[in-house]
PDB file of C-alpha atoms in Angstrom:
ATOM      1  CA  UNK G 189     -22.040  -8.365 -25.500  1.00  0.00           C
ATOM      2  CA  UNK G 190     -22.979  -6.320 -22.460  1.00  0.00           C
ATOM      3  CA  UNK G 191     -20.529  -3.456 -22.027  1.00  0.00           C
ATOM      4  CA  UNK G 192     -19.766  -1.504 -18.869  1.00  0.00           C
ATOM      5  CA  UNK G 193     -20.325   2.231 -19.296  1.00  0.00           C
ATOM      6  CA  UNK G 194     -17.713   3.077 -16.663  1.00  0.00           C
ATOM      7  CA  UNK G 195     -14.724   1.046 -17.899  1.00  0.00           C
ATOM      8  CA  UNK G 196     -13.625  -1.092 -20.853  1.00  0.00           C
ATOM      9  CA  UNK G 197     -14.950  -4.432 -19.535  1.00  0.00           C
ATOM     10  CA  UNK G 198     -17.599  -6.381 -21.454  1.00  0.00           C
ATOM     11  CA  UNK G 199     -19.540  -9.543 -20.665  1.00  0.00           C
ATOM     12  CA  UNK G 200     -21.481 -12.190 -22.552  1.00  0.00           C
ATOM     13  CA  UNK G 201     -24.229 -12.374 -19.900  1.00  0.00           C
ATOM     14  CA  UNK G 202     -26.332  -9.614 -18.346  1.00  0.00           C
ATOM     15  CA  UNK G 203     -25.967 -11.044 -14.826  1.00  0.00           C
ATOM     16  CA  UNK G 204     -22.173 -10.889 -15.146  1.00  0.00           C
ATOM     17  CA  UNK G 205     -22.377  -7.197 -16.026  1.00  0.00           C
ATOM     18  CA  UNK G 206     -24.694  -6.593 -13.061  1.00  0.00           C
ATOM     19  CA  UNK G 207     -22.186  -8.243 -10.722  1.00  0.00           C
ATOM     20  CA  UNK G 208     -19.363  -6.212 -12.249  1.00  0.00           C
ATOM     21  CA  UNK G 209     -21.243  -2.938 -11.716  1.00  0.00           C
ATOM     22  CA  UNK G 210     -21.131  -3.599  -7.977  1.00  0.00           C
ATOM     23  CA  UNK G 211     -17.377  -3.016  -8.198  1.00  0.00           C
ATOM     24  CA  UNK G 212     -18.056   0.553  -9.275  1.00  0.00           C
ATOM     25  CA  UNK G 213     -20.895   1.166  -6.829  1.00  0.00           C
ATOM     26  CA  UNK G 214     -19.040  -0.367  -3.884  1.00  0.00           C
ATOM     27  CA  UNK G 215     -22.008  -2.597  -3.072  1.00  0.00           C
ATOM     28  CA  UNK G 216     -21.012  -5.673  -1.039  1.00  0.00           C
ATOM     29  CA  UNK G 217     -24.200  -7.250   0.308  1.00  0.00           C
ATOM     30  CA  UNK G 218     -22.721 -10.559   1.508  1.00  0.00           C
ATOM     31  CA  UNK G 219     -20.985 -10.157   4.861  1.00  0.00           C
ATOM     32  CA  UNK G 220     -18.805 -12.768   6.564  1.00  0.00           C
ATOM     33  CA  UNK G 221     -20.597 -14.336   9.549  1.00  0.00           C
ATOM     34  CA  UNK G 222     -17.371 -15.112  11.436  1.00  0.00           C
ATOM     35  CA  UNK G 223     -17.191 -13.241  14.733  1.00  0.00           C
ATOM     36  CA  UNK G 224     -15.148 -10.023  14.479  1.00  0.00           C
ATOM     37  CA  UNK G 225     -14.514 -10.460  10.736  1.00  0.00           C
ATOM     38  CA  UNK G 226     -15.545  -7.379   8.795  1.00  0.00           C
ATOM     39  CA  UNK G 227     -15.094  -8.610   5.228  1.00  0.00           C
ATOM     40  CA  UNK G 228     -17.974  -8.230   2.765  1.00  0.00           C
ATOM     41  CA  UNK G 229     -18.338  -9.528  -0.786  1.00  0.00           C
ATOM     42  CA  UNK G 230     -20.054  -8.942  -4.090  1.00  0.00           C
ATOM     43  CA  UNK G 231     -21.547 -12.430  -4.260  1.00  0.00           C
ATOM     44  CA  UNK G 232     -22.422 -15.378  -2.044  1.00  0.00           C
ATOM     45  CA  UNK G 233     -19.894 -17.810  -3.513  1.00  0.00           C
ATOM     46  CA  UNK G 234     -17.011 -15.428  -2.796  1.00  0.00           C
ATOM     47  CA  UNK G 235     -18.206 -15.043   0.784  1.00  0.00           C
ATOM     48  CA  UNK G 236     -18.382 -18.836   1.230  1.00  0.00           C
ATOM     49  CA  UNK G 237     -14.872 -19.219  -0.158  1.00  0.00           C
ATOM     50  CA  UNK G 238     -13.636 -16.585   2.255  1.00  0.00           C
ATOM     51  CA  UNK G 239     -15.395 -18.240   5.202  1.00  0.00           C
ATOM     52  CA  UNK G 240     -13.325 -21.376   4.603  1.00  0.00           C
ATOM     53  CA  UNK G 241     -10.193 -19.364   5.406  1.00  0.00           C
ATOM     54  CA  UNK G 242     -11.537 -19.200   8.968  1.00  0.00           C
ATOM     55  CA  UNK G 243     -12.441 -22.883   9.229  1.00  0.00           C
ATOM     56  CA  UNK G 244      -9.341 -24.189   7.453  1.00  0.00           C
ATOM     57  CA  UNK G 245     -11.462 -26.325   5.120  1.00  0.00           C
ATOM     58  CA  UNK G 246      -9.740 -27.175   1.824  1.00  0.00           C
ATOM     59  CA  UNK G 247     -12.309 -28.883  -0.335  1.00  0.00           C
ATOM     60  CA  UNK G 248     -11.042 -27.903  -3.790  1.00  0.00           C
ATOM     61  CA  UNK G 249      -8.788 -30.730  -4.984  1.00  0.00           C
ATOM     62  CA  UNK G 250      -6.559 -30.806  -8.056  1.00  0.00           C
ATOM     63  CA  UNK G 251      -7.177 -33.894 -10.205  1.00  0.00           C
ATOM     64  CA  UNK G 252      -3.593 -33.818 -11.481  1.00  0.00           C
ATOM     65  CA  UNK G 253      -1.664 -33.745  -8.196  1.00  0.00           C
ATOM     66  CA  UNK G 254      -2.157 -33.653  -4.438  1.00  0.00           C
ATOM     67  CA  UNK G 255      -2.922 -29.940  -4.166  1.00  0.00           C
ATOM     68  CA  UNK G 256      -5.897 -28.920  -2.018  1.00  0.00           C
ATOM     69  CA  UNK G 257      -7.204 -25.354  -1.987  1.00  0.00           C
ATOM     70  CA  UNK G 258      -9.569 -23.527   0.290  1.00  0.00           C
ATOM     71  CA  UNK G 259     -11.210 -21.604  -2.556  1.00  0.00           C
ATOM     72  CA  UNK G 260     -12.109 -22.127  -6.208  1.00  0.00           C
ATOM     73  CA  UNK G 261      -9.834 -19.215  -6.977  1.00  0.00           C
ATOM     74  CA  UNK G 262      -6.866 -20.937  -5.336  1.00  0.00           C
ATOM     75  CA  UNK G 263      -7.504 -24.103  -7.357  1.00  0.00           C
ATOM     76  CA  UNK G 264      -7.906 -22.148 -10.595  1.00  0.00           C
ATOM     77  CA  UNK G 265      -4.576 -20.378 -10.025  1.00  0.00           C
ATOM     78  CA  UNK G 266      -2.905 -23.687  -9.174  1.00  0.00           C
ATOM     79  CA  UNK G 267      -4.189 -25.494 -12.274  1.00  0.00           C
ATOM     80  CA  UNK G 268      -2.529 -22.895 -14.485  1.00  0.00           C
ATOM     81  CA  UNK G 269       0.789 -24.379 -13.347  1.00  0.00           C
ATOM     82  CA  UNK G 270      -0.248 -27.598 -15.103  1.00  0.00           C
ATOM     83  CA  UNK G 271      -1.882 -26.092 -18.180  1.00  0.00           C
ATOM     84  CA  UNK G 272       0.514 -23.208 -18.766  1.00  0.00           C
ATOM     85  CA  UNK G 273      -2.480 -20.918 -19.288  1.00  0.00           C
ATOM     86  CA  UNK G 274      -1.690 -17.201 -19.020  1.00  0.00           C
ATOM     87  CA  UNK G 275      -5.012 -15.425 -19.524  1.00  0.00           C
ATOM     88  CA  UNK G 276      -3.954 -11.969 -18.337  1.00  0.00           C
ATOM     89  CA  UNK G 277      -2.236 -10.243 -21.268  1.00  0.00           C
ATOM     90  CA  UNK G 278      -0.569  -6.858 -21.560  1.00  0.00           C
ATOM     91  CA  UNK G 279      -1.974  -4.636 -24.327  1.00  0.00           C
ATOM     92  CA  UNK G 280       1.370  -2.876 -24.804  1.00  0.00           C
ATOM     93  CA  UNK G 281       3.721  -5.846 -25.198  1.00  0.00           C
ATOM     94  CA  UNK G 282       3.792  -9.647 -25.341  1.00  0.00           C
ATOM     95  CA  UNK G 283       3.765 -10.158 -21.564  1.00  0.00           C
ATOM     96  CA  UNK G 284       1.140 -12.594 -20.239  1.00  0.00           C
ATOM     97  CA  UNK G 285       0.553 -13.779 -16.689  1.00  0.00           C
ATOM     98  CA  UNK G 286      -1.362 -16.356 -14.678  1.00  0.00           C
ATOM     99  CA  UNK G 287      -2.824 -13.701 -12.336  1.00  0.00           C
ATOM    100  CA  UNK G 288      -4.285 -10.218 -12.584  1.00  0.00           C
ATOM    101  CA  UNK G 289      -1.992  -8.959  -9.816  1.00  0.00           C
ATOM    102  CA  UNK G 290       1.123  -9.936 -11.765  1.00  0.00           C
ATOM    103  CA  UNK G 291      -0.227  -8.179 -14.850  1.00  0.00           C
ATOM    104  CA  UNK G 292      -0.973  -5.048 -12.809  1.00  0.00           C
ATOM    105  CA  UNK G 293       2.585  -5.073 -11.488  1.00  0.00           C
ATOM    106  CA  UNK G 294       3.971  -5.514 -15.008  1.00  0.00           C
ATOM    107  CA  UNK G 295       1.940  -2.563 -16.352  1.00  0.00           C
ATOM    108  CA  UNK G 296       3.870  -0.298 -14.000  1.00  0.00           C
ATOM    109  CA  UNK G 297       6.952  -0.982 -16.140  1.00  0.00           C
ATOM    110  CA  UNK G 298       5.184   0.911 -18.922  1.00  0.00           C
ATOM    111  CA  UNK G 299       3.594   3.648 -16.800  1.00  0.00           C
ATOM    112  CA  UNK G 300       6.518   4.252 -14.443  1.00  0.00           C
ATOM    113  CA  UNK G 301       4.122   4.116 -11.496  1.00  0.00           C
ATOM    114  CA  UNK G 302       5.727   3.325  -8.119  1.00  0.00           C
ATOM    115  CA  UNK G 303       2.860   2.921  -5.634  1.00  0.00           C
ATOM    116  CA  UNK G 304       4.893   1.280  -2.862  1.00  0.00           C
ATOM    117  CA  UNK G 305       7.188   3.260  -0.615  1.00  0.00           C
ATOM    118  CA  UNK G 306       9.450   2.582   2.320  1.00  0.00           C
ATOM    119  CA  UNK G 307       7.925   3.967   5.542  1.00  0.00           C
ATOM    120  CA  UNK G 308      11.367   4.977   6.809  1.00  0.00           C
ATOM    121  CA  UNK G 309      12.832   6.794   3.766  1.00  0.00           C
ATOM    122  CA  UNK G 310      11.876   8.116   0.332  1.00  0.00           C
ATOM    123  CA  UNK G 311      12.606   4.907  -1.598  1.00  0.00           C
ATOM    124  CA  UNK G 312       9.713   3.894  -3.865  1.00  0.00           C
ATOM    125  CA  UNK G 313       9.096   0.866  -6.071  1.00  0.00           C
ATOM    126  CA  UNK G 314       6.595  -0.657  -8.465  1.00  0.00           C
ATOM    127  CA  UNK G 315       6.201  -3.790  -6.306  1.00  0.00           C
ATOM    128  CA  UNK G 316       6.021  -4.597  -2.604  1.00  0.00           C
ATOM    129  CA  UNK G 317       8.708  -7.281  -2.854  1.00  0.00           C
ATOM    130  CA  UNK G 318      11.319  -4.649  -3.712  1.00  0.00           C
ATOM    131  CA  UNK G 319      10.354  -2.714  -0.574  1.00  0.00           C
ATOM    132  CA  UNK G 320      10.913  -5.861   1.478  1.00  0.00           C
ATOM    133  CA  UNK G 321      14.350  -6.376  -0.099  1.00  0.00           C
ATOM    134  CA  UNK G 322      15.215  -2.707   0.422  1.00  0.00           C
ATOM    135  CA  UNK G 323      14.371  -2.846   4.130  1.00  0.00           C
ATOM    136  CA  UNK G 324      15.968  -6.207   4.880  1.00  0.00           C
ATOM    137  CA  UNK G 325      19.041  -6.351   2.662  1.00  0.00           C
ATOM    138  CA  UNK G 326      20.410  -2.867   1.949  1.00  0.00           C
ATOM    139  CA  UNK G 327      21.448  -2.165   5.550  1.00  0.00           C
ATOM    140  CA  UNK G 328      19.924   1.322   5.407  1.00  0.00           C
ATOM    141  CA  UNK G 329      17.406   0.599   8.175  1.00  0.00           C
ATOM    142  CA  UNK G 330      19.310  -1.468  10.708  1.00  0.00           C
ATOM    143  CA  UNK G 331      17.156  -2.938  13.474  1.00  0.00           C
ATOM    144  CA  UNK G 332      13.851  -2.385  11.660  1.00  0.00           C
ATOM    145  CA  UNK G 333      11.534  -5.393  11.408  1.00  0.00           C
ATOM    146  CA  UNK G 334       8.988  -5.993   8.679  1.00  0.00           C
ATOM    147  CA  UNK G 335       6.202  -7.273  10.921  1.00  0.00           C
ATOM    148  CA  UNK G 336       5.368  -5.681  14.291  1.00  0.00           C
ATOM    149  CA  UNK G 337       2.739  -7.172  16.585  1.00  0.00           C
ATOM    150  CA  UNK G 338      -0.107  -4.744  17.395  1.00  0.00           C
ATOM    151  CA  UNK G 339      -0.551  -6.251  20.879  1.00  0.00           C
ATOM    152  CA  UNK G 340       2.987  -6.763  22.221  1.00  0.00           C
ATOM    153  CA  UNK G 341       6.639  -5.990  21.481  1.00  0.00           C
ATOM    154  CA  UNK G 342       7.170  -9.019  19.237  1.00  0.00           C
ATOM    155  CA  UNK G 343       8.694  -8.144  15.863  1.00  0.00           C
ATOM    156  CA  UNK G 344      10.064 -10.342  13.099  1.00  0.00           C
ATOM    157  CA  UNK G 345      11.086 -10.421   9.457  1.00  0.00           C
ATOM    158  CA  UNK G 346       9.367 -13.757   8.854  1.00  0.00           C
ATOM    159  CA  UNK G 347       5.727 -13.642   7.688  1.00  0.00           C
ATOM    160  CA  UNK G 348       5.147 -17.234   8.810  1.00  0.00           C
ATOM    161  CA  UNK G 349       6.599 -16.557  12.254  1.00  0.00           C
ATOM    162  CA  UNK G 350       4.417 -13.458  12.546  1.00  0.00           C
ATOM    163  CA  UNK G 351       1.258 -15.386  11.659  1.00  0.00           C
ATOM    164  CA  UNK G 352       2.116 -18.137  14.124  1.00  0.00           C
ATOM    165  CA  UNK G 353       2.813 -15.588  16.862  1.00  0.00           C
ATOM    166  CA  UNK G 354      -0.597 -13.970  16.392  1.00  0.00           C
ATOM    167  CA  UNK G 355      -2.396 -17.310  16.501  1.00  0.00           C
ATOM    168  CA  UNK G 356      -0.482 -18.758  19.462  1.00  0.00           C
ATOM    169  CA  UNK G 357       0.165 -15.708  21.657  1.00  0.00           C
ATOM    170  CA  UNK G 358      -2.990 -13.697  20.993  1.00  0.00           C
ATOM    171  CA  UNK G 359      -5.953 -16.077  20.623  1.00  0.00           C
ATOM    172  CA  UNK G 360      -8.250 -13.123  21.326  1.00  0.00           C
ATOM    173  CA  UNK G 361      -7.477 -11.862  17.819  1.00  0.00           C
ATOM    174  CA  UNK G 362     -10.357 -13.492  15.955  1.00  0.00           C
ATOM    175  CA  UNK G 363      -8.720 -13.215  12.548  1.00  0.00           C
ATOM    176  CA  UNK G 364      -4.904 -13.355  12.712  1.00  0.00           C
ATOM    177  CA  UNK G 365      -4.654 -13.823   8.952  1.00  0.00           C
ATOM    178  CA  UNK G 366      -6.242 -10.408   8.440  1.00  0.00           C
ATOM    179  CA  UNK G 367      -3.957  -8.881  11.053  1.00  0.00           C
ATOM    180  CA  UNK G 368      -1.077 -10.314   9.033  1.00  0.00           C
ATOM    181  CA  UNK G 369      -2.550  -8.879   5.842  1.00  0.00           C
ATOM    182  CA  UNK G 370      -2.689  -5.380   7.279  1.00  0.00           C
ATOM    183  CA  UNK G 371       0.912  -5.640   8.447  1.00  0.00           C
ATOM    184  CA  UNK G 372       1.841  -6.382   4.834  1.00  0.00           C
ATOM    185  CA  UNK G 373      -0.202  -3.417   3.631  1.00  0.00           C
ATOM    186  CA  UNK G 374       1.915  -1.073   5.725  1.00  0.00           C
ATOM    187  CA  UNK G 375       4.140  -0.595   2.714  1.00  0.00           C
ATOM    188  CA  UNK G 376       1.418   0.537   0.340  1.00  0.00           C
ATOM    189  CA  UNK G 377       1.373   3.819  -1.521  1.00  0.00           C
ATOM    190  CA  UNK G 378       1.541   7.129   0.306  1.00  0.00           C
ATOM    191  CA  UNK G 379       1.953   5.566   3.721  1.00  0.00           C
ATOM    192  CA  UNK G 380       3.255   7.962   6.335  1.00  0.00           C
ATOM    193  CA  UNK G 381       6.729   7.965   7.781  1.00  0.00           C
ATOM    194  CA  UNK G 382       6.188   6.731  11.326  1.00  0.00           C
ATOM    195  CA  UNK G 383       8.174   8.085  14.226  1.00  0.00           C
ATOM    196  CA  UNK G 384       8.530   4.576  15.638  1.00  0.00           C
ATOM    197  CA  UNK G 385       7.848   1.088  14.410  1.00  0.00           C
ATOM    198  CA  UNK G 386       5.364   0.612  17.265  1.00  0.00           C
ATOM    199  CA  UNK G 387       3.322   3.534  15.928  1.00  0.00           C
ATOM    200  CA  UNK G 388       3.506   2.011  12.463  1.00  0.00           C
ATOM    201  CA  UNK G 389       2.243  -1.355  13.680  1.00  0.00           C
ATOM    202  CA  UNK G 390      -1.117   0.073  14.731  1.00  0.00           C
ATOM    203  CA  UNK G 391      -2.404  -0.611  11.242  1.00  0.00           C
ATOM    204  CA  UNK G 392      -2.227  -4.358  11.883  1.00  0.00           C
ATOM    205  CA  UNK G 393      -5.677  -4.488  13.482  1.00  0.00           C
ATOM    206  CA  UNK G 394      -8.318  -6.809  12.000  1.00  0.00           C
ATOM    207  CA  UNK G 395     -11.011  -4.143  12.425  1.00  0.00           C
ATOM    208  CA  UNK G 396      -9.592  -2.300   9.428  1.00  0.00           C
ATOM    209  CA  UNK G 397     -10.619  -5.231   7.217  1.00  0.00           C
ATOM    210  CA  UNK G 398     -13.879  -3.446   6.415  1.00  0.00           C
ATOM    211  CA  UNK G 399     -11.976  -1.092   4.140  1.00  0.00           C
ATOM    212  CA  UNK G 400     -10.847  -3.876   1.804  1.00  0.00           C
ATOM    213  CA  UNK G 401     -12.706  -5.440  -1.072  1.00  0.00           C
ATOM    214  CA  UNK G 402     -12.347  -9.070  -0.131  1.00  0.00           C
ATOM    215  CA  UNK G 403     -11.713 -10.413  -3.619  1.00  0.00           C
ATOM    216  CA  UNK G 404      -8.450 -11.233  -5.321  1.00  0.00           C
ATOM    217  CA  UNK G 405      -7.141 -12.114  -8.774  1.00  0.00           C
ATOM    218  CA  UNK G 406      -9.508 -13.723 -11.183  1.00  0.00           C
TER     219      UNK G 406
END
């Protein structure tokens, strides 16, 4: 086995370890060629998968149902619904999950970590979904909307409506899906308490995409 000297990961192949080390170094040599997209990736295949999110191509087909995915990762996650595979296991209890993100969220039950906080009060949680419920259903922040357009006064609580608004009303935004992503990330850890929701919505600009890794659960 080839073991990483910086964390507890190990690999059966040297090339896999070399790719993993790029996570620690921050090296992302493969940049998306789509105009105004700032994402970069550790490897070429991940970049190609990402590029299909711009084109809408869904070439990864499930052989057990009619599902079509835009990336190998999406198909792999989907197939676990058929197989029941849960490869991401907690070392502290019997919990197992289909995705790394779900395992990371579960681990916070053990650590007590609450990295998500409401931008309008001191409420904190171990998952973003609880922040959404807190804002929308407790009545403590009447009139506040979850998603605020960075280019106009449009605001909504529906993620699908927000995406559609960006695509239909602001075609000059080259990557509305990334603008949507950054609106979601407003509720991440240690976010400031904005004076107004319009100030808060400034984060929803695609240009900030360069600060994100561009790879998801594996």
